[in-house]
CSV table of C-alpha atoms in Angstrom, one decimal:
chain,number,residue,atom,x,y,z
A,1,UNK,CA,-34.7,-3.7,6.7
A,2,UNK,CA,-32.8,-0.3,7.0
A,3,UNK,CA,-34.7,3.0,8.9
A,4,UNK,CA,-35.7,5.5,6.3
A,5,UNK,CA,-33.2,6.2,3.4
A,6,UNK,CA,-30.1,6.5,5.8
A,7,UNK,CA,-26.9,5.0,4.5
A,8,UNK,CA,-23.4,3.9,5.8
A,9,UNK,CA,-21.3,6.6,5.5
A,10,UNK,CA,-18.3,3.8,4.6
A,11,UNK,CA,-19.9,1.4,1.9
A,12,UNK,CA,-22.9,3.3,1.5
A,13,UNK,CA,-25.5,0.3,2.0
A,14,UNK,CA,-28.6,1.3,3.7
A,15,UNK,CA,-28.2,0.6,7.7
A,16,UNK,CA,-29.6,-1.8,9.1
A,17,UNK,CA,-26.8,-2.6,12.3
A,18,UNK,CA,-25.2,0.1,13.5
A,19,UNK,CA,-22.2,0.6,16.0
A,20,UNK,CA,-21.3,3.2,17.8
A,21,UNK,CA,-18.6,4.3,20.6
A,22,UNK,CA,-19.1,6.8,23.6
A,23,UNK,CA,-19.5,9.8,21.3
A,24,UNK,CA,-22.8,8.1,20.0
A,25,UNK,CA,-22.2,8.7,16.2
A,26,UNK,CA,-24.5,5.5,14.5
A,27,UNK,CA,-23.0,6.3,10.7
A,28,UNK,CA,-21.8,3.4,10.2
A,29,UNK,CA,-23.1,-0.2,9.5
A,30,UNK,CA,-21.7,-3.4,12.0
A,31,UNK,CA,-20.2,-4.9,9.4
A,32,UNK,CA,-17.9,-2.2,8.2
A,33,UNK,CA,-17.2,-1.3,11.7
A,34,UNK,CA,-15.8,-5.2,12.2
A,35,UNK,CA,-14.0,-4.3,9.5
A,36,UNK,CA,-12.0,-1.5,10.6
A,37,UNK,CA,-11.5,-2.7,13.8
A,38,UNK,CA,-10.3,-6.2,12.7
A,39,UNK,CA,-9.3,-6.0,9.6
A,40,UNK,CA,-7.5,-2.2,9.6
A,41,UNK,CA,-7.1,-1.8,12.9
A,42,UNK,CA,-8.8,1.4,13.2
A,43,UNK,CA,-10.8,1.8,16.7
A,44,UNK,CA,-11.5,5.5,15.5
A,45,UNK,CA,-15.3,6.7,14.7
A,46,UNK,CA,-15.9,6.9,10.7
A,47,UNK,CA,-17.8,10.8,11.9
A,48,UNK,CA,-15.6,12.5,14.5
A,49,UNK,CA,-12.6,10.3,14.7
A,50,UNK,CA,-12.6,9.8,18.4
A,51,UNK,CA,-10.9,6.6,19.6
A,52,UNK,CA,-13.5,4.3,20.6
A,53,UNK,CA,-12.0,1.3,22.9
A,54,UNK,CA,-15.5,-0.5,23.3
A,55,UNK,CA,-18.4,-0.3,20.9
A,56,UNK,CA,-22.4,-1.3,20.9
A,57,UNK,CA,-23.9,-3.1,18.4
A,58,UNK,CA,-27.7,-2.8,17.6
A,59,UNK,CA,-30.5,-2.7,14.8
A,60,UNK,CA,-30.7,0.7,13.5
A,61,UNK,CA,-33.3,2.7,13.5
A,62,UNK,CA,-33.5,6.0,13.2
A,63,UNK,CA,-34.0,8.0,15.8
A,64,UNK,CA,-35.5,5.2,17.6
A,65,UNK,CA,-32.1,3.4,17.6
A,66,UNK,CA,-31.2,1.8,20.7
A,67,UNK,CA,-28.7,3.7,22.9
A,68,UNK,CA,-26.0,3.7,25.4
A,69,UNK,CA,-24.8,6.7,27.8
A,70,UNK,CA,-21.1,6.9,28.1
A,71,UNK,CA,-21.3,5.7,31.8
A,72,UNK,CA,-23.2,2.6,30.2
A,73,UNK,CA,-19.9,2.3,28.3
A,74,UNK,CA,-17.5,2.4,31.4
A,75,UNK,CA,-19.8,-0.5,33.2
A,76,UNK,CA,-19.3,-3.0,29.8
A,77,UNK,CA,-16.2,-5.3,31.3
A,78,UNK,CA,-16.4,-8.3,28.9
A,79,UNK,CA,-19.1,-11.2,29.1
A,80,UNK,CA,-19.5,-9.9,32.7
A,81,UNK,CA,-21.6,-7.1,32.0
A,82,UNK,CA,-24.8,-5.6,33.8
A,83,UNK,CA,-26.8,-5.4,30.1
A,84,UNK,CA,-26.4,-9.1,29.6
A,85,UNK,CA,-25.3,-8.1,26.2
A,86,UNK,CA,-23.3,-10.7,23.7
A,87,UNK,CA,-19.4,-9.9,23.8
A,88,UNK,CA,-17.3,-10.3,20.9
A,89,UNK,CA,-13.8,-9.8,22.6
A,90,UNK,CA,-11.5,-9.9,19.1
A,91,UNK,CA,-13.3,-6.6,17.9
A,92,UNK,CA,-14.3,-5.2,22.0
A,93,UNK,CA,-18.2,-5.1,20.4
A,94,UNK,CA,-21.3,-5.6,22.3
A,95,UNK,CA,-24.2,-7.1,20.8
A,96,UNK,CA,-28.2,-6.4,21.7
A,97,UNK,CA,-29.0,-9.5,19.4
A,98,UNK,CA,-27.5,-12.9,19.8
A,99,UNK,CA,-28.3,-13.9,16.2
A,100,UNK,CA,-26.3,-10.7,14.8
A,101,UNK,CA,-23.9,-11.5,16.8
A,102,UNK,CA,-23.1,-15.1,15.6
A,103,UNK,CA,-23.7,-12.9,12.0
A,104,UNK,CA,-20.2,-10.9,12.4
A,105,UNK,CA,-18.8,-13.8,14.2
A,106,UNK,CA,-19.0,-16.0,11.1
A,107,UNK,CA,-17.8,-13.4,8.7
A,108,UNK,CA,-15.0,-12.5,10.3
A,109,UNK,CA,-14.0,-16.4,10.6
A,110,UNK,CA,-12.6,-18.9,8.6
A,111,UNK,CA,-15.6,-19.4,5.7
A,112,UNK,CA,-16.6,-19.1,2.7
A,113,UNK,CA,-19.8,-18.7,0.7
A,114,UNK,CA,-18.9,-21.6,-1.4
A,115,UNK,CA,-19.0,-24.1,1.4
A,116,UNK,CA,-21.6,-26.1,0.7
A,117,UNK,CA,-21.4,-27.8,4.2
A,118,UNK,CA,-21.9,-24.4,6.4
A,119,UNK,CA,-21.0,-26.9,9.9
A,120,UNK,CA,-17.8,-27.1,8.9
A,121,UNK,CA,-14.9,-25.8,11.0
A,122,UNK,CA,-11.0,-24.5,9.6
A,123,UNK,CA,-9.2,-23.5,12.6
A,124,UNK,CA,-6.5,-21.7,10.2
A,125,UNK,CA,-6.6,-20.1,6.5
A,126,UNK,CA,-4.3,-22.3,5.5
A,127,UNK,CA,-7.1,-25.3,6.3
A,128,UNK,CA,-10.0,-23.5,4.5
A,129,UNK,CA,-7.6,-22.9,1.4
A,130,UNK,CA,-6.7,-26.4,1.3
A,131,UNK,CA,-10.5,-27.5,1.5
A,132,UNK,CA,-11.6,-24.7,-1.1
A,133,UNK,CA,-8.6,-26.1,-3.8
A,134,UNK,CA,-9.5,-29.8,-3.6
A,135,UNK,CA,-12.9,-29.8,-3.1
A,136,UNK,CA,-14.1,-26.7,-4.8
A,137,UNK,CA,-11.0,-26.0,-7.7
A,138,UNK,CA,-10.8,-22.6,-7.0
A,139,UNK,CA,-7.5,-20.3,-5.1
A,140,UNK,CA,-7.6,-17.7,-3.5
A,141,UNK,CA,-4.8,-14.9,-4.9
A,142,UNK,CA,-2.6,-14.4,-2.5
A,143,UNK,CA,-1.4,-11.0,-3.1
A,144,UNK,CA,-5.4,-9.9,-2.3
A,145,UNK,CA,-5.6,-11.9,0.7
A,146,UNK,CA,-2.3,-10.4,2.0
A,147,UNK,CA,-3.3,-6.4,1.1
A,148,UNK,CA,-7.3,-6.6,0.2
A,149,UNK,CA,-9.3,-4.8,2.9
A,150,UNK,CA,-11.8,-7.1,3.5
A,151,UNK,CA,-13.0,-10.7,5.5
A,152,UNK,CA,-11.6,-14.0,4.3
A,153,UNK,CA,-15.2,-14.6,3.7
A,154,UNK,CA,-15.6,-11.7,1.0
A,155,UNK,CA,-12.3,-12.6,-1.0
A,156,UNK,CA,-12.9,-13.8,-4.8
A,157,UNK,CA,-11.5,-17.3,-5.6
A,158,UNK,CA,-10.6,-18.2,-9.3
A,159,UNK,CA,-9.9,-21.2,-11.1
A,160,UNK,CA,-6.6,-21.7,-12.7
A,161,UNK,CA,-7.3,-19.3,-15.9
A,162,UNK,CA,-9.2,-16.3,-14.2
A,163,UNK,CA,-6.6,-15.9,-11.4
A,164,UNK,CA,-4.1,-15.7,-14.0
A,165,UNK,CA,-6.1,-12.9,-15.9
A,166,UNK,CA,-6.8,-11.4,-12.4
A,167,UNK,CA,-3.1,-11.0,-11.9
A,168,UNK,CA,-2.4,-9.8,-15.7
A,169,UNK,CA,-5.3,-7.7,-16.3
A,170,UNK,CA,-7.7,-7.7,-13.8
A,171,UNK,CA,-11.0,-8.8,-13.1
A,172,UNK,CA,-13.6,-8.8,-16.0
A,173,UNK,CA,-16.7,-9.0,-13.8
A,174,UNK,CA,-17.3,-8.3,-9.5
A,175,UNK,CA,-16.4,-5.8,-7.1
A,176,UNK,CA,-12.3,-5.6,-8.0
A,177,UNK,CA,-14.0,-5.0,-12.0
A,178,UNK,CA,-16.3,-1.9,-11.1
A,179,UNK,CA,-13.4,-0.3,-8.9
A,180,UNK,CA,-11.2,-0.3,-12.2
A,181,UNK,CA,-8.1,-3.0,-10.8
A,182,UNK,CA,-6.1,-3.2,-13.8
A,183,UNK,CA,-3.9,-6.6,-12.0
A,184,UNK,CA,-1.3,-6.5,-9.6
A,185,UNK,CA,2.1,-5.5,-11.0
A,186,UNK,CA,5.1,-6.4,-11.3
A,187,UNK,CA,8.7,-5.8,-11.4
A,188,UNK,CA,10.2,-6.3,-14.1
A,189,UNK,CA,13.4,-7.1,-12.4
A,190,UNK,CA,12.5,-9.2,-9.7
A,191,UNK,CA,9.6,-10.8,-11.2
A,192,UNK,CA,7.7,-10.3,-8.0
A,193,UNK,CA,4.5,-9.2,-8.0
A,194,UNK,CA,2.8,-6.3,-6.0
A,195,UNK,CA,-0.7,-5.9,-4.5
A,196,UNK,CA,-0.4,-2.0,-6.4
A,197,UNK,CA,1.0,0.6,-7.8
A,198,UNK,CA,2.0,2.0,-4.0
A,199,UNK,CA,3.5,-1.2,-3.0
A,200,UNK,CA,5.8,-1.4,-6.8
A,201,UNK,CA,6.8,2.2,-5.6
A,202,UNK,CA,8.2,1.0,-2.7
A,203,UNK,CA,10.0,-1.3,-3.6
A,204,UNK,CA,11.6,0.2,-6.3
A,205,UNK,CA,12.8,2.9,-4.4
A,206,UNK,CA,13.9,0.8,-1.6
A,207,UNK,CA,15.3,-2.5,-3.2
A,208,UNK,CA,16.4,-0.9,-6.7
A,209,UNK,CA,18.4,2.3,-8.0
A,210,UNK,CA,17.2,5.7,-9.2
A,211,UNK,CA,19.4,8.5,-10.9
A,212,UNK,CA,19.3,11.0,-8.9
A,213,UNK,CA,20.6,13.6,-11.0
A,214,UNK,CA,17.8,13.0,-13.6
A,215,UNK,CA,15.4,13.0,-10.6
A,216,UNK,CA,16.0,16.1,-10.0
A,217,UNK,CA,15.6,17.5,-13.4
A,218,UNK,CA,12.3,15.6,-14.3
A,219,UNK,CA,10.7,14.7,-10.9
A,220,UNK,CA,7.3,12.9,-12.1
A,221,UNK,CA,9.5,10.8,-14.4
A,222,UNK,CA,10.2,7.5,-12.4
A,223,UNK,CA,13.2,5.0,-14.1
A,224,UNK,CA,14.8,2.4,-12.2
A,225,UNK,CA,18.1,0.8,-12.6
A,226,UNK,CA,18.4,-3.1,-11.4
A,227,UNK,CA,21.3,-2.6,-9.0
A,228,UNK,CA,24.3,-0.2,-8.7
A,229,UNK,CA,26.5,-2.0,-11.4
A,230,UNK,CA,23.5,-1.0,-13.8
A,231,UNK,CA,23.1,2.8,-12.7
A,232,UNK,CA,26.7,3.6,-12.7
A,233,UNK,CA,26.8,2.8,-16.2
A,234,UNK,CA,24.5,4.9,-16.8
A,235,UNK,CA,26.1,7.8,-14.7
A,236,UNK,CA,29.3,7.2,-16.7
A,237,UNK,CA,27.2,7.8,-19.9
A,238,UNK,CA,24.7,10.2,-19.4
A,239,UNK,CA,26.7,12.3,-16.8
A,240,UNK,CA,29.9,12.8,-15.3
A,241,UNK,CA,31.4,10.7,-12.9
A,242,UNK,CA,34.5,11.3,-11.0
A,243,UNK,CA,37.3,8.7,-11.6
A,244,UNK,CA,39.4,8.4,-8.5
A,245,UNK,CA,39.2,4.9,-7.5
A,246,UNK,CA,38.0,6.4,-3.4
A,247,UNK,CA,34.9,7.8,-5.3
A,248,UNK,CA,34.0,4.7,-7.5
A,249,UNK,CA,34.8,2.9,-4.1
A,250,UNK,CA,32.0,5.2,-2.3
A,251,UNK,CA,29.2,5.4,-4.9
A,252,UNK,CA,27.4,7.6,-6.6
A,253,UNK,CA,30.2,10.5,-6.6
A,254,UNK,CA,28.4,12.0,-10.3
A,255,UNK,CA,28.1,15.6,-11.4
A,256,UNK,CA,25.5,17.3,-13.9
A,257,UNK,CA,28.2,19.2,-15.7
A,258,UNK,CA,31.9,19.4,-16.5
A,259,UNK,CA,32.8,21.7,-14.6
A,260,UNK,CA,31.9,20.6,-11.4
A,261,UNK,CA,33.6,17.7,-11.8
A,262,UNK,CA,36.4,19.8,-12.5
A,263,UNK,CA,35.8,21.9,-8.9
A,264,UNK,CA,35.4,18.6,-7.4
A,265,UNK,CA,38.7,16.7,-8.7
A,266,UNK,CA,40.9,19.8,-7.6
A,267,UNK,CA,38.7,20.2,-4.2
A,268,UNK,CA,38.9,16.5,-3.3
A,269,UNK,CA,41.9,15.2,-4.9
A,270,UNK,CA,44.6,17.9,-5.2
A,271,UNK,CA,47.0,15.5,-3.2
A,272,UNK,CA,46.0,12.8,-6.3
A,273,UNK,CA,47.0,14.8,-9.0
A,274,UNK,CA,50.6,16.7,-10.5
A,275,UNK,CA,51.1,19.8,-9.1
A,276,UNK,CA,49.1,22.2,-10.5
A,277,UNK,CA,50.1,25.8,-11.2
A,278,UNK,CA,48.3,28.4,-9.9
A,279,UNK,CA,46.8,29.5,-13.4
A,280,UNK,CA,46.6,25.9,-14.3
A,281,UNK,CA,43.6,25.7,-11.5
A,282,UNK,CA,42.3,29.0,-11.9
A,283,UNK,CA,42.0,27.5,-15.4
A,284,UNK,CA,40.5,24.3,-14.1
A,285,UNK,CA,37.8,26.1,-11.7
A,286,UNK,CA,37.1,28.9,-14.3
A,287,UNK,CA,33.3,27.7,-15.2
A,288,UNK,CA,32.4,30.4,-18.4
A,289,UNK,CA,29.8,32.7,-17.8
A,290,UNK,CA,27.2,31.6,-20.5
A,291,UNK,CA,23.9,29.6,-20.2
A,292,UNK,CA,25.2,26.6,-21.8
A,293,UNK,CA,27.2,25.7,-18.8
A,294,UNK,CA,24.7,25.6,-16.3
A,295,UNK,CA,21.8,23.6,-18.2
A,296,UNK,CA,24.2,20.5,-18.4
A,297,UNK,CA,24.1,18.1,-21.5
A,298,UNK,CA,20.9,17.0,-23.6
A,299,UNK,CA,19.1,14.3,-22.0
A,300,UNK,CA,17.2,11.9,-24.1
A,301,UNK,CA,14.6,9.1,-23.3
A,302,UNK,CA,17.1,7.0,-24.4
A,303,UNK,CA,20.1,8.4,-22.1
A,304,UNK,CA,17.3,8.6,-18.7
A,305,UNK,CA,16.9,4.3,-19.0
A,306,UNK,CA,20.7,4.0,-19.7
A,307,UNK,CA,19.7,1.5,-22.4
A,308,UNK,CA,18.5,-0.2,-19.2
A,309,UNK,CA,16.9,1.7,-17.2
A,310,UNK,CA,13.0,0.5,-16.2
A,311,UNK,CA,10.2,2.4,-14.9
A,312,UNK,CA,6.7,0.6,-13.1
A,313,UNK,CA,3.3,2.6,-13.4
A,314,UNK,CA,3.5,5.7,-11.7
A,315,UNK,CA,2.5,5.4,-7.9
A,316,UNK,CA,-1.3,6.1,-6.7
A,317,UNK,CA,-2.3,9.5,-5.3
């Protein structure tokens, strides 16, 4: 049972196991610390943020909480320690309580609470995936056991119809449900799908093509082209691209307006072009002094997608 109405500061269970590194901060519970430490990574304290190499593990309880100095912590060297306390090397925890220690052990191995045979052993993820499929029916999704945050052993499995509603729609009932997942998405021009809206962003930005030029005008606005080819169609249709076969050759050489276009041909390719009088490209570099010329063409929803253009769910905060 937890110590008076104290929660963890990361799920917000009450405490019952706490942890806690040299500075002595007990906010959070020993599961969520195995979490961050194995799962994310993160040897830092949920309160002050103070990298913690080695942490204790014991029953909280309040201000009667079992504690360690921060010489005590210098001392712990593995299962050679003076405190006789259980060592769980993977996540550099030490344990007061041998049977809270096999606890976090077993959650943060290969299991599931669908076993029905809790003596059985999978070595790899790939063996308790293979038992769970034949013997039980049910998959794991793959994206959420890539990306989800969490112990093998607290993944959802599915059967054939509700993993493919997971990945449309979403969850209709359990924890992914009452944190609003709305289904991983996907790109509409790979057909890959992505554990979120961060991860489509991504990889639109880094494996497709944006217009730059409408970018720039509407910022929060976010349509993708599938591949050059496709975007400088739309350049050549919705702005003004330079002809010269060096600048087609080099990509995206495109101008919001006329005129510079103009500046540019004369700039870069005087050599390319007849000789030009001297009025001729005063003419040519003359941009008129009137509003018009600056704003650039209309642009419609129909001219930012190019006909083609494709835009995922804009990304997360």
């Amino acid at each position: 049972m937890a110590s008076g109405d104290e929660f963890c500061a990361v799920c917000t269970e009450p405490l019952s196991w706490t942890g806690f590194g040299p500075c002595g901060h007990k906010e959070a519970c020993s599961k969520c610390i195995a979490r961050l430490r194995l799962i994310q990574r993160n040897n830092k304290c949920v309160y002050c943020q103070q990298e913690s190499p080695k942490v204790f593990i014991t029953r909280h309880m309040g201000d009667y909480t079992n504690r360690l100095n921060p010489t005590d912590f210098e001392s712990l060297n593995g299962e050679r320690n003076d405190l006789k306390l259980s060592y769980f090397p993977e996540m550099e925890a030490y344990f007061d309580d041998a049977k809270h220690y096999e606890e976090i052990r077993s959650l943060c191995g290969f299991t599931h609470p669908i076993l029905q045979d809790r003596s059985l052993v999978f070595r790899s993820l790939n063996e308790l995936r293979d038992h769970i499929e034949h013997t039980h029916h049910r998959s794991f999704c793959d994206l959420c056991l890539k990306d989800r945050q969490v112990f093998v052993s607290e993944q959802i499995l599915y059967n054939p119809s509700e993993l493919q509603t997971h990945e449309d729609r979403g969850d209709v009932t359990g924890p992914l449900a009452n944190c609003n997942f709305k289904g991983h998405p996907r790109c509409q021009f790979c057909r890959i799908r992505f554990y979120d809206s961060n991860e489509l962003f991504r990889h639109m930005e880094t494996t497709h093509e944006h217009c730059f030029l409408c970018r720039r005008r509407e910022p929060k606005k976010f349509v993708y082209y599938d591949d050059y080819d496709e975007l400088h169609e739309h350049f050549c249709s919705a702005h003004h691209c330079c002809q010269f076969q060096s600048c087609i050759d080099q990509h995206f050489i495109v101008f919001e307006t006329e005129h510079e276009l103009r500046a540019h041909t004369v700039k870069d390719h005087a050599d390319e072009l007849p000789k030009l009088s001297g009025a001729q490209r005063r003419t040519m570099l003359t941009i008129p002094l009137d509003r018009g010329a600056y704003s650039g063409p209309g642009l419609t929803d129909a001219d930012a997608t190019g006909g083609r253009g494709r835009g995922p769910p804009r990304p997360g905060p």
